[in-house]
Short mmCIF file of C-alpha atoms in Angstrom, two decimals:
data_model
loop_
_atom_site.label_atom_id
_atom_site.label_comp_id
_atom_site.label_asym_id
_atom_site.label_seq_id
_atom_site.Cartn_x
_atom_site.Cartn_y
_atom_site.Cartn_z
CA MET A 1 29.39 -63.03 -0.68
CA ARG A 2 29.01 -64.10 -4.24
CA THR A 3 27.15 -61.76 -6.74
CA ALA A 4 26.12 -61.75 -10.35
CA ALA A 5 26.23 -58.55 -12.41
CA ILE A 6 24.99 -58.19 -15.96
CA ASP A 7 25.70 -55.05 -18.02
CA CYS A 8 23.60 -54.74 -21.12
CA GLY A 9 24.84 -51.88 -23.32
CA THR A 10 24.34 -50.70 -26.89
CA ASN A 11 26.94 -53.09 -28.36
CA SER A 12 27.55 -55.81 -25.87
CA ILE A 13 26.08 -57.69 -22.96
CA ARG A 14 28.52 -58.82 -20.18
CA LEU A 15 28.43 -61.15 -17.18
CA LEU A 16 30.45 -60.97 -13.98
CA ILE A 17 29.98 -63.51 -11.29
CA ALA A 18 32.28 -62.54 -8.46
CA ASP A 19 33.06 -63.10 -4.81
CA VAL A 20 33.12 -59.86 -2.86
CA ASP A 21 35.00 -59.50 0.36
CA GLY A 22 35.70 -56.17 1.98
CA GLY A 23 34.84 -54.31 -1.22
CA VAL A 24 37.39 -56.40 -3.13
CA LEU A 25 36.17 -58.46 -6.10
CA THR A 26 37.50 -61.90 -7.18
CA ASP A 27 36.30 -63.01 -10.55
CA VAL A 28 34.55 -66.40 -10.82
CA VAL A 29 33.20 -65.81 -14.49
CA ARG A 30 33.62 -62.76 -16.71
CA LEU A 31 32.13 -62.90 -20.27
CA MET A 32 31.24 -60.61 -23.06
CA ARG A 33 28.88 -61.30 -25.98
CA VAL A 34 28.61 -58.65 -28.80
CA VAL A 35 24.90 -58.52 -29.52
CA ARG A 36 24.49 -54.96 -30.98
CA LEU A 37 21.19 -54.45 -29.17
CA GLY A 38 21.29 -50.74 -30.29
CA GLU A 39 21.59 -51.63 -33.93
CA GLY A 40 19.58 -48.94 -35.78
CA VAL A 41 18.06 -47.40 -32.62
CA ASP A 42 19.52 -44.00 -33.39
CA ALA A 43 17.60 -43.92 -36.70
CA THR A 44 14.31 -45.96 -35.83
CA GLY A 45 13.84 -45.34 -32.10
CA ARG A 46 13.11 -49.12 -31.72
CA LEU A 47 14.98 -52.25 -30.83
CA SER A 48 14.97 -54.63 -33.79
CA ASP A 49 13.69 -58.23 -33.65
CA ALA A 50 17.11 -59.54 -34.63
CA ALA A 51 18.93 -57.51 -31.96
CA LEU A 52 16.43 -58.79 -29.34
CA ALA A 53 16.92 -62.29 -30.47
CA ARG A 54 20.71 -62.04 -30.11
CA THR A 55 20.38 -60.51 -26.65
CA PHE A 56 17.89 -62.97 -25.34
CA ALA A 57 20.18 -65.92 -26.56
CA ALA A 58 22.96 -64.43 -24.56
CA ALA A 59 20.77 -63.95 -21.56
CA GLU A 60 19.78 -67.64 -21.67
CA GLU A 61 23.47 -68.59 -21.69
CA TYR A 62 24.20 -66.32 -18.71
CA ALA A 63 21.19 -67.74 -16.84
CA THR A 64 22.64 -71.26 -17.15
CA LEU A 65 26.07 -70.06 -15.80
CA ILE A 66 24.49 -68.19 -12.83
CA GLU A 67 22.57 -71.39 -11.80
CA ARG A 68 25.76 -73.40 -12.25
CA HIS A 69 27.61 -71.08 -9.87
CA GLY A 70 25.14 -71.22 -7.04
CA SER A 71 22.25 -68.84 -8.18
CA PRO A 72 23.68 -65.82 -6.38
CA PRO A 73 21.76 -62.52 -6.18
CA VAL A 74 21.69 -60.73 -9.67
CA ARG A 75 21.57 -57.28 -10.77
CA PHE A 76 20.77 -56.60 -14.50
CA VAL A 77 21.53 -53.05 -15.75
CA ALA A 78 20.62 -51.85 -19.14
CA THR A 79 21.87 -48.58 -20.54
CA SER A 80 21.69 -46.31 -23.56
CA ALA A 81 20.04 -48.36 -26.35
CA SER A 82 17.18 -49.55 -24.01
CA ARG A 83 16.78 -46.11 -22.55
CA ASP A 84 16.15 -44.67 -26.04
CA ALA A 85 13.84 -47.38 -27.43
CA GLU A 86 10.19 -46.98 -27.52
CA ASN A 87 9.59 -50.77 -27.50
CA ARG A 88 11.84 -51.41 -24.41
CA GLN A 89 9.03 -53.18 -22.57
CA VAL A 90 9.58 -55.99 -25.02
CA PHE A 91 13.18 -56.18 -23.80
CA VAL A 92 12.27 -55.84 -20.21
CA ASP A 93 9.71 -58.74 -20.40
CA GLY A 94 12.11 -60.91 -22.35
CA ILE A 95 14.83 -60.58 -19.80
CA ARG A 96 12.51 -61.05 -16.88
CA ALA A 97 11.37 -64.37 -18.44
CA ARG A 98 14.75 -65.70 -18.96
CA LEU A 99 16.62 -64.56 -15.89
CA GLY A 100 13.88 -64.16 -13.33
CA VAL A 101 15.11 -60.57 -12.47
CA GLU A 102 13.70 -57.14 -13.35
CA PRO A 103 16.20 -55.42 -15.68
CA GLU A 104 16.99 -51.87 -14.51
CA VAL A 105 16.94 -49.39 -17.37
CA ILE A 106 19.06 -46.96 -15.49
CA SER A 107 19.60 -43.15 -15.82
CA GLY A 108 22.74 -41.78 -17.25
CA ASP A 109 23.69 -40.43 -13.82
CA GLU A 110 23.35 -43.77 -12.15
CA GLU A 111 25.38 -45.32 -15.06
CA ALA A 112 28.14 -42.71 -14.36
CA ARG A 113 28.24 -43.54 -10.60
CA LEU A 114 28.55 -47.29 -11.17
CA SER A 115 31.23 -46.66 -13.81
CA PHE A 116 33.27 -44.51 -11.53
CA ASN A 117 33.00 -46.94 -8.55
CA GLY A 118 34.12 -49.86 -10.79
CA ALA A 119 36.95 -47.93 -12.51
CA VAL A 120 38.64 -46.71 -9.36
CA SER A 121 38.11 -49.82 -7.24
CA VAL A 122 41.31 -51.29 -8.41
CA LEU A 123 43.49 -48.11 -9.12
CA ALA A 124 46.05 -46.74 -6.79
CA THR A 125 44.73 -43.27 -6.42
CA ALA A 126 45.72 -40.67 -3.92
CA ARG A 127 42.94 -39.16 -1.89
CA ASP A 128 43.71 -35.56 -3.22
CA GLU A 129 43.48 -36.69 -6.87
CA THR A 130 40.51 -35.42 -8.84
CA VAL A 131 39.92 -38.38 -11.30
CA LEU A 132 37.94 -38.09 -14.38
CA VAL A 133 36.51 -41.58 -15.55
CA ILE A 134 35.28 -41.77 -19.21
CA ASP A 135 32.96 -44.74 -19.96
CA LEU A 136 32.86 -44.75 -23.69
CA GLY A 137 30.11 -46.96 -24.84
CA GLY A 138 28.14 -47.90 -27.97
CA GLY A 139 25.26 -45.36 -27.45
CA SER A 140 26.52 -42.96 -24.79
CA THR A 141 29.60 -41.69 -23.12
CA GLU A 142 29.77 -40.72 -19.49
CA PHE A 143 31.94 -38.18 -18.02
CA VAL A 144 32.41 -38.71 -14.25
CA ALA A 145 34.71 -36.60 -11.99
CA GLY A 146 35.39 -37.53 -8.37
CA THR A 147 37.93 -38.27 -5.63
CA MET A 148 38.16 -41.42 -3.55
CA ASP A 149 35.82 -39.71 -1.11
CA GLY A 150 33.01 -39.69 -3.66
CA LEU A 151 31.62 -38.00 -6.82
CA ILE A 152 31.95 -34.39 -7.69
CA ALA A 153 29.84 -34.21 -10.87
CA ALA A 154 28.70 -36.43 -13.78
CA ARG A 155 27.30 -35.99 -17.24
CA SER A 156 25.93 -38.66 -19.63
CA THR A 157 26.19 -37.69 -23.34
CA ASN A 158 24.42 -39.30 -26.34
CA MET A 159 27.64 -40.08 -28.24
CA GLY A 160 28.93 -43.65 -28.62
CA CYS A 161 30.80 -45.83 -31.11
CA VAL A 162 27.67 -47.56 -32.49
CA ARG A 163 25.45 -44.38 -32.56
CA TYR A 164 28.17 -42.24 -34.29
CA THR A 165 29.24 -44.84 -36.82
CA GLU A 166 25.61 -45.22 -38.06
CA ARG A 167 25.25 -41.38 -38.02
CA PHE A 168 28.51 -40.11 -39.36
CA LEU A 169 31.07 -42.66 -40.59
CA GLN A 170 29.27 -44.37 -43.48
CA ASN A 171 32.36 -44.86 -45.71
CA ASP A 172 35.24 -47.43 -45.48
CA PRO A 173 37.46 -45.70 -44.40
CA PRO A 174 35.56 -42.59 -43.52
CA THR A 175 35.95 -39.43 -45.52
CA PRO A 176 37.60 -36.23 -44.16
CA GLU A 177 34.13 -34.59 -44.42
CA GLN A 178 32.50 -37.32 -42.31
CA ILE A 179 35.34 -37.10 -39.68
CA GLU A 180 35.05 -33.29 -39.62
CA ALA A 181 31.22 -33.42 -39.00
CA MET A 182 31.60 -36.05 -36.19
CA ASP A 183 34.45 -34.11 -34.64
CA ALA A 184 32.28 -30.96 -34.51
CA GLU A 185 29.52 -32.83 -32.82
CA ILE A 186 31.84 -34.39 -30.21
CA ALA A 187 33.09 -30.88 -29.54
CA ARG A 188 29.62 -29.56 -28.98
CA LEU A 189 28.76 -32.45 -26.58
CA MET A 190 32.01 -31.96 -24.73
CA ASP A 191 31.11 -28.25 -24.23
CA ASP A 192 27.89 -29.43 -22.68
CA ALA A 193 29.73 -31.96 -20.41
CA ALA A 194 32.27 -29.33 -19.40
CA ALA A 195 29.57 -27.00 -18.31
CA GLN A 196 28.73 -29.60 -15.59
CA VAL A 197 31.94 -31.48 -15.04
CA PRO A 198 34.97 -29.31 -14.07
CA LEU A 199 37.52 -30.74 -16.51
CA GLU A 200 39.91 -27.94 -15.66
CA ARG A 201 40.34 -29.43 -12.10
CA ILE A 202 41.23 -32.99 -13.31
CA THR A 203 44.56 -34.48 -12.29
CA LYS A 204 44.02 -38.03 -13.77
CA ILE A 205 41.93 -39.40 -16.65
CA VAL A 206 40.84 -43.10 -16.76
CA GLY A 207 39.04 -44.64 -19.69
CA VAL A 208 36.97 -47.72 -19.63
CA ALA A 209 35.06 -50.00 -22.09
CA GLY A 210 35.94 -51.75 -25.34
CA SER A 211 36.83 -48.67 -27.59
CA VAL A 212 39.33 -47.46 -24.99
CA THR A 213 40.89 -50.88 -24.34
CA THR A 214 41.16 -51.56 -28.05
CA VAL A 215 43.00 -48.21 -28.72
CA THR A 216 45.31 -49.10 -25.84
CA ALA A 217 45.91 -52.63 -27.30
CA HIS A 218 46.72 -50.92 -30.55
CA ALA A 219 49.05 -48.36 -28.93
CA LEU A 220 50.89 -51.28 -27.14
CA GLY A 221 51.18 -53.34 -30.33
CA LEU A 222 49.96 -56.39 -28.57
CA PRO A 223 50.16 -59.80 -30.29
CA GLU A 224 46.74 -60.56 -29.02
CA TYR A 225 44.17 -59.10 -26.58
CA GLN A 226 45.90 -59.25 -23.21
CA ALA A 227 43.75 -57.77 -20.52
CA GLU A 228 46.57 -58.02 -17.92
CA ARG A 229 48.79 -55.62 -19.97
CA ILE A 230 45.91 -53.33 -20.88
CA HIS A 231 44.63 -52.90 -17.35
CA GLY A 232 46.37 -50.06 -15.77
CA ALA A 233 48.39 -49.02 -18.83
CA GLU A 234 49.34 -45.36 -18.61
CA LEU A 235 50.13 -43.85 -21.96
CA PRO A 236 51.29 -40.37 -23.13
CA ILE A 237 48.27 -38.48 -24.55
CA SER A 238 50.26 -38.16 -27.82
CA THR A 239 50.63 -41.93 -28.03
CA VAL A 240 46.78 -42.38 -27.37
CA SER A 241 45.93 -39.77 -30.06
CA SER A 242 48.30 -41.43 -32.59
CA ALA A 243 46.85 -44.94 -32.14
CA ALA A 244 43.29 -43.59 -32.27
CA SER A 245 43.90 -41.70 -35.51
CA ASP A 246 45.53 -44.84 -36.98
CA LEU A 247 42.41 -47.01 -36.26
CA LEU A 248 40.17 -44.26 -37.38
CA HIS A 249 41.72 -44.02 -40.87
CA MET A 250 42.29 -47.77 -41.41
CA PRO A 251 39.98 -49.69 -43.85
CA ARG A 252 37.77 -52.27 -42.28
CA SER A 253 39.79 -55.13 -43.64
CA ALA A 254 42.95 -53.86 -41.92
CA ARG A 255 41.17 -53.46 -38.58
CA ALA A 256 39.77 -56.93 -38.84
CA ALA A 257 43.34 -58.37 -39.25
CA LEU A 258 44.60 -56.90 -36.09
CA PRO A 259 45.18 -59.74 -33.57
CA TYR A 260 43.62 -57.98 -30.60
CA MET A 261 40.38 -56.79 -32.40
CA HIS A 262 37.18 -58.28 -31.28
CA PRO A 263 35.06 -59.15 -34.44
CA GLY A 264 32.17 -57.32 -32.92
CA ARG A 265 34.16 -54.11 -32.63
CA VAL A 266 35.68 -54.00 -36.14
CA ASP A 267 33.04 -51.72 -37.73
CA VAL A 268 32.70 -49.29 -34.85
CA ILE A 269 36.15 -48.89 -33.48
CA GLY A 270 36.85 -45.84 -35.85
CA ALA A 271 34.16 -43.84 -34.19
CA GLY A 272 35.16 -44.99 -30.72
CA ALA A 273 38.78 -44.04 -31.34
CA LEU A 274 37.77 -40.60 -32.52
CA ILE A 275 35.58 -39.98 -29.55
CA TRP A 276 38.49 -41.09 -27.12
CA ARG A 277 41.09 -39.01 -29.00
CA ALA A 278 38.88 -35.90 -28.77
CA ILE A 279 38.34 -36.38 -25.06
CA VAL A 280 42.08 -36.86 -24.07
CA GLU A 281 43.25 -34.04 -26.13
CA ARG A 282 40.47 -31.59 -24.66
CA VAL A 283 41.38 -32.62 -21.12
CA ALA A 284 45.17 -32.16 -21.79
CA ALA A 285 44.53 -28.74 -23.18
CA VAL A 286 42.22 -27.42 -20.49
CA THR A 287 44.42 -28.65 -17.57
CA ASP A 288 47.36 -26.64 -18.98
CA GLY A 289 49.57 -29.61 -19.20
CA ARG A 290 48.78 -31.04 -15.85
CA VAL A 291 47.31 -34.21 -17.49
CA THR A 292 49.86 -35.66 -19.88
CA THR A 293 48.86 -39.27 -19.73
CA ALA A 294 45.70 -41.49 -19.87
CA ILE A 295 45.07 -44.59 -17.92
CA THR A 296 43.00 -47.57 -19.13
CA SER A 297 40.98 -49.65 -16.74
CA GLU A 298 39.60 -53.11 -17.48
CA HIS A 299 37.27 -52.65 -14.51
CA ASP A 300 34.08 -50.53 -15.19
CA ILE A 301 30.46 -50.33 -14.71
CA LEU A 302 30.30 -54.22 -14.49
CA ASP A 303 32.49 -54.13 -11.47
CA GLY A 304 30.38 -51.27 -9.99
CA ILE A 305 27.22 -53.28 -10.41
CA ALA A 306 28.68 -56.31 -8.69
CA LEU A 307 29.89 -54.10 -5.72
CA SER A 308 26.38 -52.50 -5.52
CA VAL A 309 24.78 -55.98 -5.09
CA ALA A 310 27.08 -56.78 -2.18
CA GLU A 311 26.20 -53.36 -0.67
CA ARG A 312 22.44 -54.09 -1.15
CA ASP A 313 22.32 -57.67 -0.03
CA GLY A 314 25.36 -58.13 1.99
#
């Protein structure tokens, strides 16, 4: 059956129209628009009028595409920024008016489940592997451990590339003091995550979302953004750390000149890279050298949403 999935996060809103057959997705349309819905939410607690206008314009574009491709059943999932905003009802009403569907402002735990299902749906993973999926978003980062038989534990943390850029990395490039303060906060939240998610049992780590894919593109030295080379790339932890550090310390002008850098990610990739570096280094350390590489997946919560529609309506 054909399904439509929309993932509205803190930084971007994405559409996937896909045909689902036996749990396998075939893309019909896959789009991303950077709308920065969560701009300023960490400081004000509210979605700004400008951010809402950008998001609603993208929703109108997606509504047209969904109709053009047969008006399949739609699931619209909203995550960190709309969870945190006191005026989220304005967002909900605006999306309903444009798409005719009730946006689900999902919990962090549901976000984690969908991210895991999407990430592992296309990876060759042995049944005895304990996989840690990291969904590194604009406002939150999900830690999800599981096997091919199901989830073991999940934790959603309030750290993300937009939230932490606004909170910590005000200079261009960031100062050592700003990086140190952000690193300390990442460590604290990782301690919280580790109390619930058994990081020491992990045998494989998979990262999803734009910060991770951009670090991977940088590590690979791509001449442009090439999803087919990024997806499934397995890199040594040391290579990931080096690429992340490079992006973190670059001035904005140098990041903007990179051929694989999305314009909407230029100003927040430093924070995203620092979070990803801290996570892979922590997992490598607590697994006593068992985890020596990190895998990048282009398939994530968006794919999990599309699969959930097929399960619900199929």
